[in-house]
PDB file of C-alpha atoms in Angstrom:
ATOM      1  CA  UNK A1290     -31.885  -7.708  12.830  1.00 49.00           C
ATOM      2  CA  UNK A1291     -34.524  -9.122  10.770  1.00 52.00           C
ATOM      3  CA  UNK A1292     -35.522 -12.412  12.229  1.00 52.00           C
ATOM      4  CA  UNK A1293     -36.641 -13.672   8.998  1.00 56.00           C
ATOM      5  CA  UNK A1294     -33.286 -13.639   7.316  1.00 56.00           C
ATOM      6  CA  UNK A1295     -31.109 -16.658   7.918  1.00 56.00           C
ATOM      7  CA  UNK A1296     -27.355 -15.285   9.105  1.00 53.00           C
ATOM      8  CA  UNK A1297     -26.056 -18.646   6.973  1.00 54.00           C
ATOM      9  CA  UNK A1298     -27.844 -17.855   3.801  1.00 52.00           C
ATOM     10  CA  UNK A1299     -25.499 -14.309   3.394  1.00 51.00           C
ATOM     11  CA  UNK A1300     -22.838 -14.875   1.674  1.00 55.00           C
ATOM     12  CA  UNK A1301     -19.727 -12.577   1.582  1.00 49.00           C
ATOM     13  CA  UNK A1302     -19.576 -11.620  -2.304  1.00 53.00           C
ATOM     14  CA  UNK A1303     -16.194 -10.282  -3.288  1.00 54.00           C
ATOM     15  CA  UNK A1304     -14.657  -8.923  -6.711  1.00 63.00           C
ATOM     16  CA  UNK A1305     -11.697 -11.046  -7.213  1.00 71.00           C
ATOM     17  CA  UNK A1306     -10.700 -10.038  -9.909  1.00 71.00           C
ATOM     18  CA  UNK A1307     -10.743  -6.548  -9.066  1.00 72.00           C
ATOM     19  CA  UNK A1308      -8.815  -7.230  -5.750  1.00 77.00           C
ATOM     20  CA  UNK A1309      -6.435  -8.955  -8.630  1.00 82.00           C
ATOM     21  CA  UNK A1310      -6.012  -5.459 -10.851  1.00 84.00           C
ATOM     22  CA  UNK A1311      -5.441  -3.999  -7.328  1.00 89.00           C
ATOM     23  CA  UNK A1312      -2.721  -6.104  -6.262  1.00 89.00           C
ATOM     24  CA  UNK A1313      -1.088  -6.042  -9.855  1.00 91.00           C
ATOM     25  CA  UNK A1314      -1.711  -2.031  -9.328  1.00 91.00           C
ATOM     26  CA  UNK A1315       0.186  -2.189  -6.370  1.00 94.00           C
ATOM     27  CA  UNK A1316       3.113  -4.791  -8.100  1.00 93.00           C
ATOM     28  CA  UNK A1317       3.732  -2.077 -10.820  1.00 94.00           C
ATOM     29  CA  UNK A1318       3.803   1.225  -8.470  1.00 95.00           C
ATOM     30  CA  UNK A1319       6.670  -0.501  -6.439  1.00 95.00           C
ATOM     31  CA  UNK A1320       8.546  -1.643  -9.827  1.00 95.00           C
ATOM     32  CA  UNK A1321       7.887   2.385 -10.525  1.00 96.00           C
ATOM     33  CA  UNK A1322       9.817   3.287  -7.559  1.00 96.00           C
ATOM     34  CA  UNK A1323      12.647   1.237  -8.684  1.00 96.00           C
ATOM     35  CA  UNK A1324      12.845   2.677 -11.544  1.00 97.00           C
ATOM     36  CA  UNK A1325      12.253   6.298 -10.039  1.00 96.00           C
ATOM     37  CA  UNK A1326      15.154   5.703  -7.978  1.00 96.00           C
ATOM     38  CA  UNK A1327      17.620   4.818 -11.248  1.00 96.00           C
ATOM     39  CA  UNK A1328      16.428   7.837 -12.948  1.00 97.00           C
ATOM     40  CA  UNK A1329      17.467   9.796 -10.178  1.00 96.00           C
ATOM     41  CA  UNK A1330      20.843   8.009  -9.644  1.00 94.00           C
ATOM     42  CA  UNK A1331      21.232   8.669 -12.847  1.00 95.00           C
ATOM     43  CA  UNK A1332      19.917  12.324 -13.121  1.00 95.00           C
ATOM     44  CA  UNK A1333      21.919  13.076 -10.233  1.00 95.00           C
ATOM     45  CA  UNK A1334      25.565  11.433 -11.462  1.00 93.00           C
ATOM     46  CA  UNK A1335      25.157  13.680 -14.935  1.00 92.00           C
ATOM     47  CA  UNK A1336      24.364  16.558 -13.388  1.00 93.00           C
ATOM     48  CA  UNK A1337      27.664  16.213 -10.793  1.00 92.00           C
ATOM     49  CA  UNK A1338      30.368  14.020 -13.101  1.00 85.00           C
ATOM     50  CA  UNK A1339      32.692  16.301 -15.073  1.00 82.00           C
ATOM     51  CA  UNK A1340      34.239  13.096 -17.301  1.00 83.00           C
ATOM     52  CA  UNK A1341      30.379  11.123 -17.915  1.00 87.00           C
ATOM     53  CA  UNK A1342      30.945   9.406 -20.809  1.00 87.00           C
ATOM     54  CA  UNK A1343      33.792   6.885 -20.652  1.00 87.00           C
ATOM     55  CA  UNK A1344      37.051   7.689 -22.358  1.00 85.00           C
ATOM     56  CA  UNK A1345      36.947   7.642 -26.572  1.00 85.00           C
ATOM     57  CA  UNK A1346      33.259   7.845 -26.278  1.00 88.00           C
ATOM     58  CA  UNK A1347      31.804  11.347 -27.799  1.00 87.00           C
ATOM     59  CA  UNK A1348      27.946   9.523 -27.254  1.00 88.00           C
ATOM     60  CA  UNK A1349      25.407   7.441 -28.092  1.00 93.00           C
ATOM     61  CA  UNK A1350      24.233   6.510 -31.889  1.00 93.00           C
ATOM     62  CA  UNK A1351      20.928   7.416 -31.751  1.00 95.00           C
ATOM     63  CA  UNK A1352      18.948   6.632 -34.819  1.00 96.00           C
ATOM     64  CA  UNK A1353      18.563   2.480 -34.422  1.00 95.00           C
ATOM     65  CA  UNK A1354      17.160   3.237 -30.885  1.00 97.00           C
ATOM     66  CA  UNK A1355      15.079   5.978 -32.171  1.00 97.00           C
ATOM     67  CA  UNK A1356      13.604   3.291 -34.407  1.00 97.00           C
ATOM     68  CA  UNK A1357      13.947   0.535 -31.534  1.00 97.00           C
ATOM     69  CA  UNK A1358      11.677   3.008 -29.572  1.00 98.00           C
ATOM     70  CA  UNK A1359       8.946   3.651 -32.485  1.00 98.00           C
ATOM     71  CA  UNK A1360       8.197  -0.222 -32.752  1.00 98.00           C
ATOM     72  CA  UNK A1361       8.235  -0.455 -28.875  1.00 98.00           C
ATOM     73  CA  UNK A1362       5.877   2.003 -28.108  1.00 97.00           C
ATOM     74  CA  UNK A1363       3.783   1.137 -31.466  1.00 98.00           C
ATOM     75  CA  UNK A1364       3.451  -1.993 -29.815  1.00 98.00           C
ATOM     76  CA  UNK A1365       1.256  -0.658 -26.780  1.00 97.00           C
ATOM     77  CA  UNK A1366      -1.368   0.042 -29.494  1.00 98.00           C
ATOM     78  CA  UNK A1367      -1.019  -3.266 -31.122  1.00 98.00           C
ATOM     79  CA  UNK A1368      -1.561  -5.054 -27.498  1.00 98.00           C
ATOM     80  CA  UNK A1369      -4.454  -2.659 -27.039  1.00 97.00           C
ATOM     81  CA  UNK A1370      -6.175  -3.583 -30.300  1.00 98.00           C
ATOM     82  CA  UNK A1371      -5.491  -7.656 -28.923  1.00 97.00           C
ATOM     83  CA  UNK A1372      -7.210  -6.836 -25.865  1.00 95.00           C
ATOM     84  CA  UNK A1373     -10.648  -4.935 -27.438  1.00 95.00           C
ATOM     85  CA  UNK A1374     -10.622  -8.203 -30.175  1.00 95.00           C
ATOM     86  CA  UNK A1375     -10.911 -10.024 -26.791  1.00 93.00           C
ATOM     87  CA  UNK A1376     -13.318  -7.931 -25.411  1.00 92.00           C
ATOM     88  CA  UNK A1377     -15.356  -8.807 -28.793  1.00 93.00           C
ATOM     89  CA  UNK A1378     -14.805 -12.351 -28.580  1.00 91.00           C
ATOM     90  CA  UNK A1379     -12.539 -12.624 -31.745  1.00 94.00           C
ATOM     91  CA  UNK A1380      -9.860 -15.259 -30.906  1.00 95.00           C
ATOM     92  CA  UNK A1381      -8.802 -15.029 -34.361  1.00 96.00           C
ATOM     93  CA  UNK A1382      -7.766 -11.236 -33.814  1.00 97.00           C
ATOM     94  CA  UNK A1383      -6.676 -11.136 -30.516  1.00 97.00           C
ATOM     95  CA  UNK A1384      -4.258 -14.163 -31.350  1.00 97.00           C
ATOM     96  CA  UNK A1385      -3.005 -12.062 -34.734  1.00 98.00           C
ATOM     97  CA  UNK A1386      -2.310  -8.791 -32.682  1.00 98.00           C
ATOM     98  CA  UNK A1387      -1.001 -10.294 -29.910  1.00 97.00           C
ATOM     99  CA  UNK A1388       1.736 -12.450 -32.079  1.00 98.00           C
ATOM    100  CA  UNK A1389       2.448  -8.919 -33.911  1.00 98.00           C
ATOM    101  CA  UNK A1390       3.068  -7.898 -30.239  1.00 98.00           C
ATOM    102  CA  UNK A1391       5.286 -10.445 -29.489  1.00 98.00           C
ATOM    103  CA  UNK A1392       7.103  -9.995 -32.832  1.00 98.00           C
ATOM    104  CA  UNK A1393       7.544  -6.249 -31.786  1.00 98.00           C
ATOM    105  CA  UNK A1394       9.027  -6.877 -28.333  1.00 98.00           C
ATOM    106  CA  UNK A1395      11.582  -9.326 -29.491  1.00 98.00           C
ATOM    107  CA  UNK A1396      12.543  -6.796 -32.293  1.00 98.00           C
ATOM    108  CA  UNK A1397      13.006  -4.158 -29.701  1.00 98.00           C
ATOM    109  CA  UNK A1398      15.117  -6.599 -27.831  1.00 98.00           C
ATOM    110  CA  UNK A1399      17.119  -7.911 -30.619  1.00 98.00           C
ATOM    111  CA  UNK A1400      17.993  -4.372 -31.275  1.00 97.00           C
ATOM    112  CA  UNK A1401      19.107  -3.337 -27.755  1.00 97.00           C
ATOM    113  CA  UNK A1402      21.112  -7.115 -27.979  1.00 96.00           C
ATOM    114  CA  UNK A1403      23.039  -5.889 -31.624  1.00 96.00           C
ATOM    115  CA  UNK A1404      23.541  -2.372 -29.647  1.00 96.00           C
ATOM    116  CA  UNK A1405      25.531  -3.559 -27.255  1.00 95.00           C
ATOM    117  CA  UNK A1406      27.683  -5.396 -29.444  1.00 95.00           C
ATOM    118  CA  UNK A1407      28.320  -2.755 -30.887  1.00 93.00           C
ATOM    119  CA  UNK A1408      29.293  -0.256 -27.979  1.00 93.00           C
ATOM    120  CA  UNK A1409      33.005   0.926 -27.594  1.00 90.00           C
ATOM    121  CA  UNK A1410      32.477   0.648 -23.698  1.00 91.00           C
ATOM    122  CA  UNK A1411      31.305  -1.667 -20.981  1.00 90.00           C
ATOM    123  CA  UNK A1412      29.495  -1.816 -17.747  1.00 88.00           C
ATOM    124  CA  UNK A1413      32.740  -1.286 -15.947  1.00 88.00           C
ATOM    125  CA  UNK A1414      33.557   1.740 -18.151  1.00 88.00           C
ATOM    126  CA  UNK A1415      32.929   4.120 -15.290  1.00 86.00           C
ATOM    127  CA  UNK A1416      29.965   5.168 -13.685  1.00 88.00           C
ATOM    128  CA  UNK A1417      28.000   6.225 -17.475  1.00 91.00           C
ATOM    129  CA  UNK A1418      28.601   2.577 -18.141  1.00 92.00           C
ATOM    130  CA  UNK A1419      27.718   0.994 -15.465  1.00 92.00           C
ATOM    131  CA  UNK A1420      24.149   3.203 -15.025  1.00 93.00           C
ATOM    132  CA  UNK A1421      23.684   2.694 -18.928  1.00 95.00           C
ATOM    133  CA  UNK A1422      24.000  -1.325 -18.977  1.00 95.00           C
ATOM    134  CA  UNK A1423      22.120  -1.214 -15.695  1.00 95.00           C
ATOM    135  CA  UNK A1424      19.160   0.821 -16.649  1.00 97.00           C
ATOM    136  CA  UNK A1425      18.646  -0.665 -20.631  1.00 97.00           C
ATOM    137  CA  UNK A1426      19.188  -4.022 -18.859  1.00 97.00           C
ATOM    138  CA  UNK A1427      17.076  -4.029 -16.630  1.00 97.00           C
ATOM    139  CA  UNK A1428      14.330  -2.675 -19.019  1.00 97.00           C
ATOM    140  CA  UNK A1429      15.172  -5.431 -21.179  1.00 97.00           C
ATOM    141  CA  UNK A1430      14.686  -7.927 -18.408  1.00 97.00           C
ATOM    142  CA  UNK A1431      11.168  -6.304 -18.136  1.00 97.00           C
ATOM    143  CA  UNK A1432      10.335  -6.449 -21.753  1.00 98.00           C
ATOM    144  CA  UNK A1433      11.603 -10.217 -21.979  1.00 98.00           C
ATOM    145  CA  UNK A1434       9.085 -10.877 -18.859  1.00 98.00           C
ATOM    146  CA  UNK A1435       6.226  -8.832 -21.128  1.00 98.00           C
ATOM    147  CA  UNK A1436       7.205 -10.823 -24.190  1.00 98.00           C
ATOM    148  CA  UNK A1437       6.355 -14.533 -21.859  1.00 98.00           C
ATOM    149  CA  UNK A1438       3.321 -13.402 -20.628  1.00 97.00           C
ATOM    150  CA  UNK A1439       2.383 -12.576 -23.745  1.00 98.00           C
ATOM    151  CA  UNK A1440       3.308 -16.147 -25.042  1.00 98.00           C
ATOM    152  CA  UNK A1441       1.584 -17.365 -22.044  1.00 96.00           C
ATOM    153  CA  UNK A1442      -1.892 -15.830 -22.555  1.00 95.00           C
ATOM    154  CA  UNK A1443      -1.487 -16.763 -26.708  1.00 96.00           C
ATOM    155  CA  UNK A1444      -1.201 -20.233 -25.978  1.00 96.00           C
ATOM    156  CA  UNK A1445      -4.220 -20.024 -23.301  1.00 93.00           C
ATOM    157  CA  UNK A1446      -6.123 -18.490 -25.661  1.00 93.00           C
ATOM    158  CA  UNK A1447      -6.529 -22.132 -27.469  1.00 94.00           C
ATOM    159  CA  UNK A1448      -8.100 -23.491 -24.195  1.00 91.00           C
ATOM    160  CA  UNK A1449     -11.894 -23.909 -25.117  1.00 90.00           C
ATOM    161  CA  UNK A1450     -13.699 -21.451 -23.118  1.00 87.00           C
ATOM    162  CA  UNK A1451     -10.520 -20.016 -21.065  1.00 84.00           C
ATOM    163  CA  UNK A1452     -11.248 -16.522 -21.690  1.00 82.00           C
ATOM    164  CA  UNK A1453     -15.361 -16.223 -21.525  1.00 82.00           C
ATOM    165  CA  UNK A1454     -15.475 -15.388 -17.788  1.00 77.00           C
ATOM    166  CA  UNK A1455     -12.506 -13.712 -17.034  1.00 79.00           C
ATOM    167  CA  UNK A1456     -10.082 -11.387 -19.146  1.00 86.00           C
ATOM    168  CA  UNK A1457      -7.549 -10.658 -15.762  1.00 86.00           C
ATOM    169  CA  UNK A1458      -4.435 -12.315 -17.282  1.00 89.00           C
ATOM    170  CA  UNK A1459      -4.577 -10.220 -20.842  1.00 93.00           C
ATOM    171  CA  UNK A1460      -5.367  -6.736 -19.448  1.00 92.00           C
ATOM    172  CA  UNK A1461      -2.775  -7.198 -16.450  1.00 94.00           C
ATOM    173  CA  UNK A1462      -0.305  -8.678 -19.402  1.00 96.00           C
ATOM    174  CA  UNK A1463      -1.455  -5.478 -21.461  1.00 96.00           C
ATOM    175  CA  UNK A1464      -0.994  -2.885 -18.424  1.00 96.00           C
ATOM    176  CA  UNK A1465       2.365  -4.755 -17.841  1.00 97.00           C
ATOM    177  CA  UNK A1466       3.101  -3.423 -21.715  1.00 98.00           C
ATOM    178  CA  UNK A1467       2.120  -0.267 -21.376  1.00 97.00           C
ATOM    179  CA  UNK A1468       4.201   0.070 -17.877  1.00 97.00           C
ATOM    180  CA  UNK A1469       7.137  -0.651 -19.938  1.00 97.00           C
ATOM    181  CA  UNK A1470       6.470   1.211 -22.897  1.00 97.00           C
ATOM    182  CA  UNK A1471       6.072   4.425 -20.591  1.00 97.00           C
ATOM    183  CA  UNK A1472       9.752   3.683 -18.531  1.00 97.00           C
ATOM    184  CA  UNK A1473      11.391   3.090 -21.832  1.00 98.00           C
ATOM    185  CA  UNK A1474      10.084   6.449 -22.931  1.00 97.00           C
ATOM    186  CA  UNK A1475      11.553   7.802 -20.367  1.00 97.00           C
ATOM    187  CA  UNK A1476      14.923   6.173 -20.268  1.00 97.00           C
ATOM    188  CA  UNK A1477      15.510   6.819 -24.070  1.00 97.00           C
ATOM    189  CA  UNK A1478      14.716  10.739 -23.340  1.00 97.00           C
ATOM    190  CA  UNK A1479      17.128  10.527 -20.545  1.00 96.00           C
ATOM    191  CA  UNK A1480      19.793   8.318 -22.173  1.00 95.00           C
ATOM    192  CA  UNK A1481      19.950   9.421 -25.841  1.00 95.00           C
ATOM    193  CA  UNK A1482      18.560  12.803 -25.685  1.00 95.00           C
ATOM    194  CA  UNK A1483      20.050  13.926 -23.077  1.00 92.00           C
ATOM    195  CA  UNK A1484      23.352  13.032 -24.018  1.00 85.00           C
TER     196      UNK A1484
END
């Protein structure tokens, strides 16, 4: 070792806030193998029930969710464009796309909410039921938690200086979006198309 280098003057440097993506990484891959494991409960009770669909029920209305799905997944984009205004340094941008976010993800929710009113079954109407109320639920709960992060990071933004150093909390809120954008892709091709 070179005797002219002090051992306490090395420091141990560290990305934290890559070992912070990493762990949020790692967070979203196990919430994937939740969901994994509903799609193929679910696959696997439609492919072996003879009587799916609960009594009086013929299947699913499909063109308000259609639309439901358009804003939701339009939304990723919108979240994107808040997170390059960031990138940019344009509060005033980032604050406007990220409220048209918001706006988007309580639509989509408000629209699930008025669906179920609307259903002619429950989540005790046999097994369809209960894996239809169980899945879109717990989606829901997901896109409620996106929708408060959101709110979080909108309200941090008007902390003076907050986001010059450090962007972690909006791109792990924004890969957090897209995460649920992409399982609610999937659950509307495997609930209302494949009916």
């Amino acid at each position: 070792m070179d005797s002219s280098i002090n051992p306490h003057q090395l420091q141990h440097t560290h990305d934290e806030e890559g070992n912070s993506m990493f762990g949020f990484v790692v967070f979203l891959l196990s919430e994937s193998i939740i969901f994994l494991s509903f799609f193929a409960g679910y696959i696997l009770y439609k492919s072996t029930t003879s009587d799916w669909l609960p009594p009086g029920v013929s299947g699913l209305e499909i063109k308000a969710p259609a639309i439901n799905t358009v804003i939701l997944v339009s939304s990723s984009f919108v979240i994107y464009l808040a997170e390059r205004a960031l990138h940019r340094h344009d509060l005033t941008k980032f604050r406007l796309y990220l409220l048209a976010t918001i706006a988007m993800g309580s639509y989509f929710l408000l629209g699930q909410a008025i669906e179920w009113r609307s259903l002619e079954f429950g989540f005790t109407s046999g097994v369809f039921g209960g894996m239809f109320y169980l899945l879109t639920g717990f989606h829901g709960l997901h896109v409620l938690a996106g929708i408060l992060l959101q709110i979080i990071i909108f309200v941090r933004s008007f902390i003076p200086g907050n986001y010059n150093s450090s962007h972690f909390g909006v791109n792990a809120t924004s890969l957090f979006w897209h995460f649920v954008d992409v399982i609610w892709i999937i659950l509307f091709l495997l609930i209302y198309i494949w009916q």
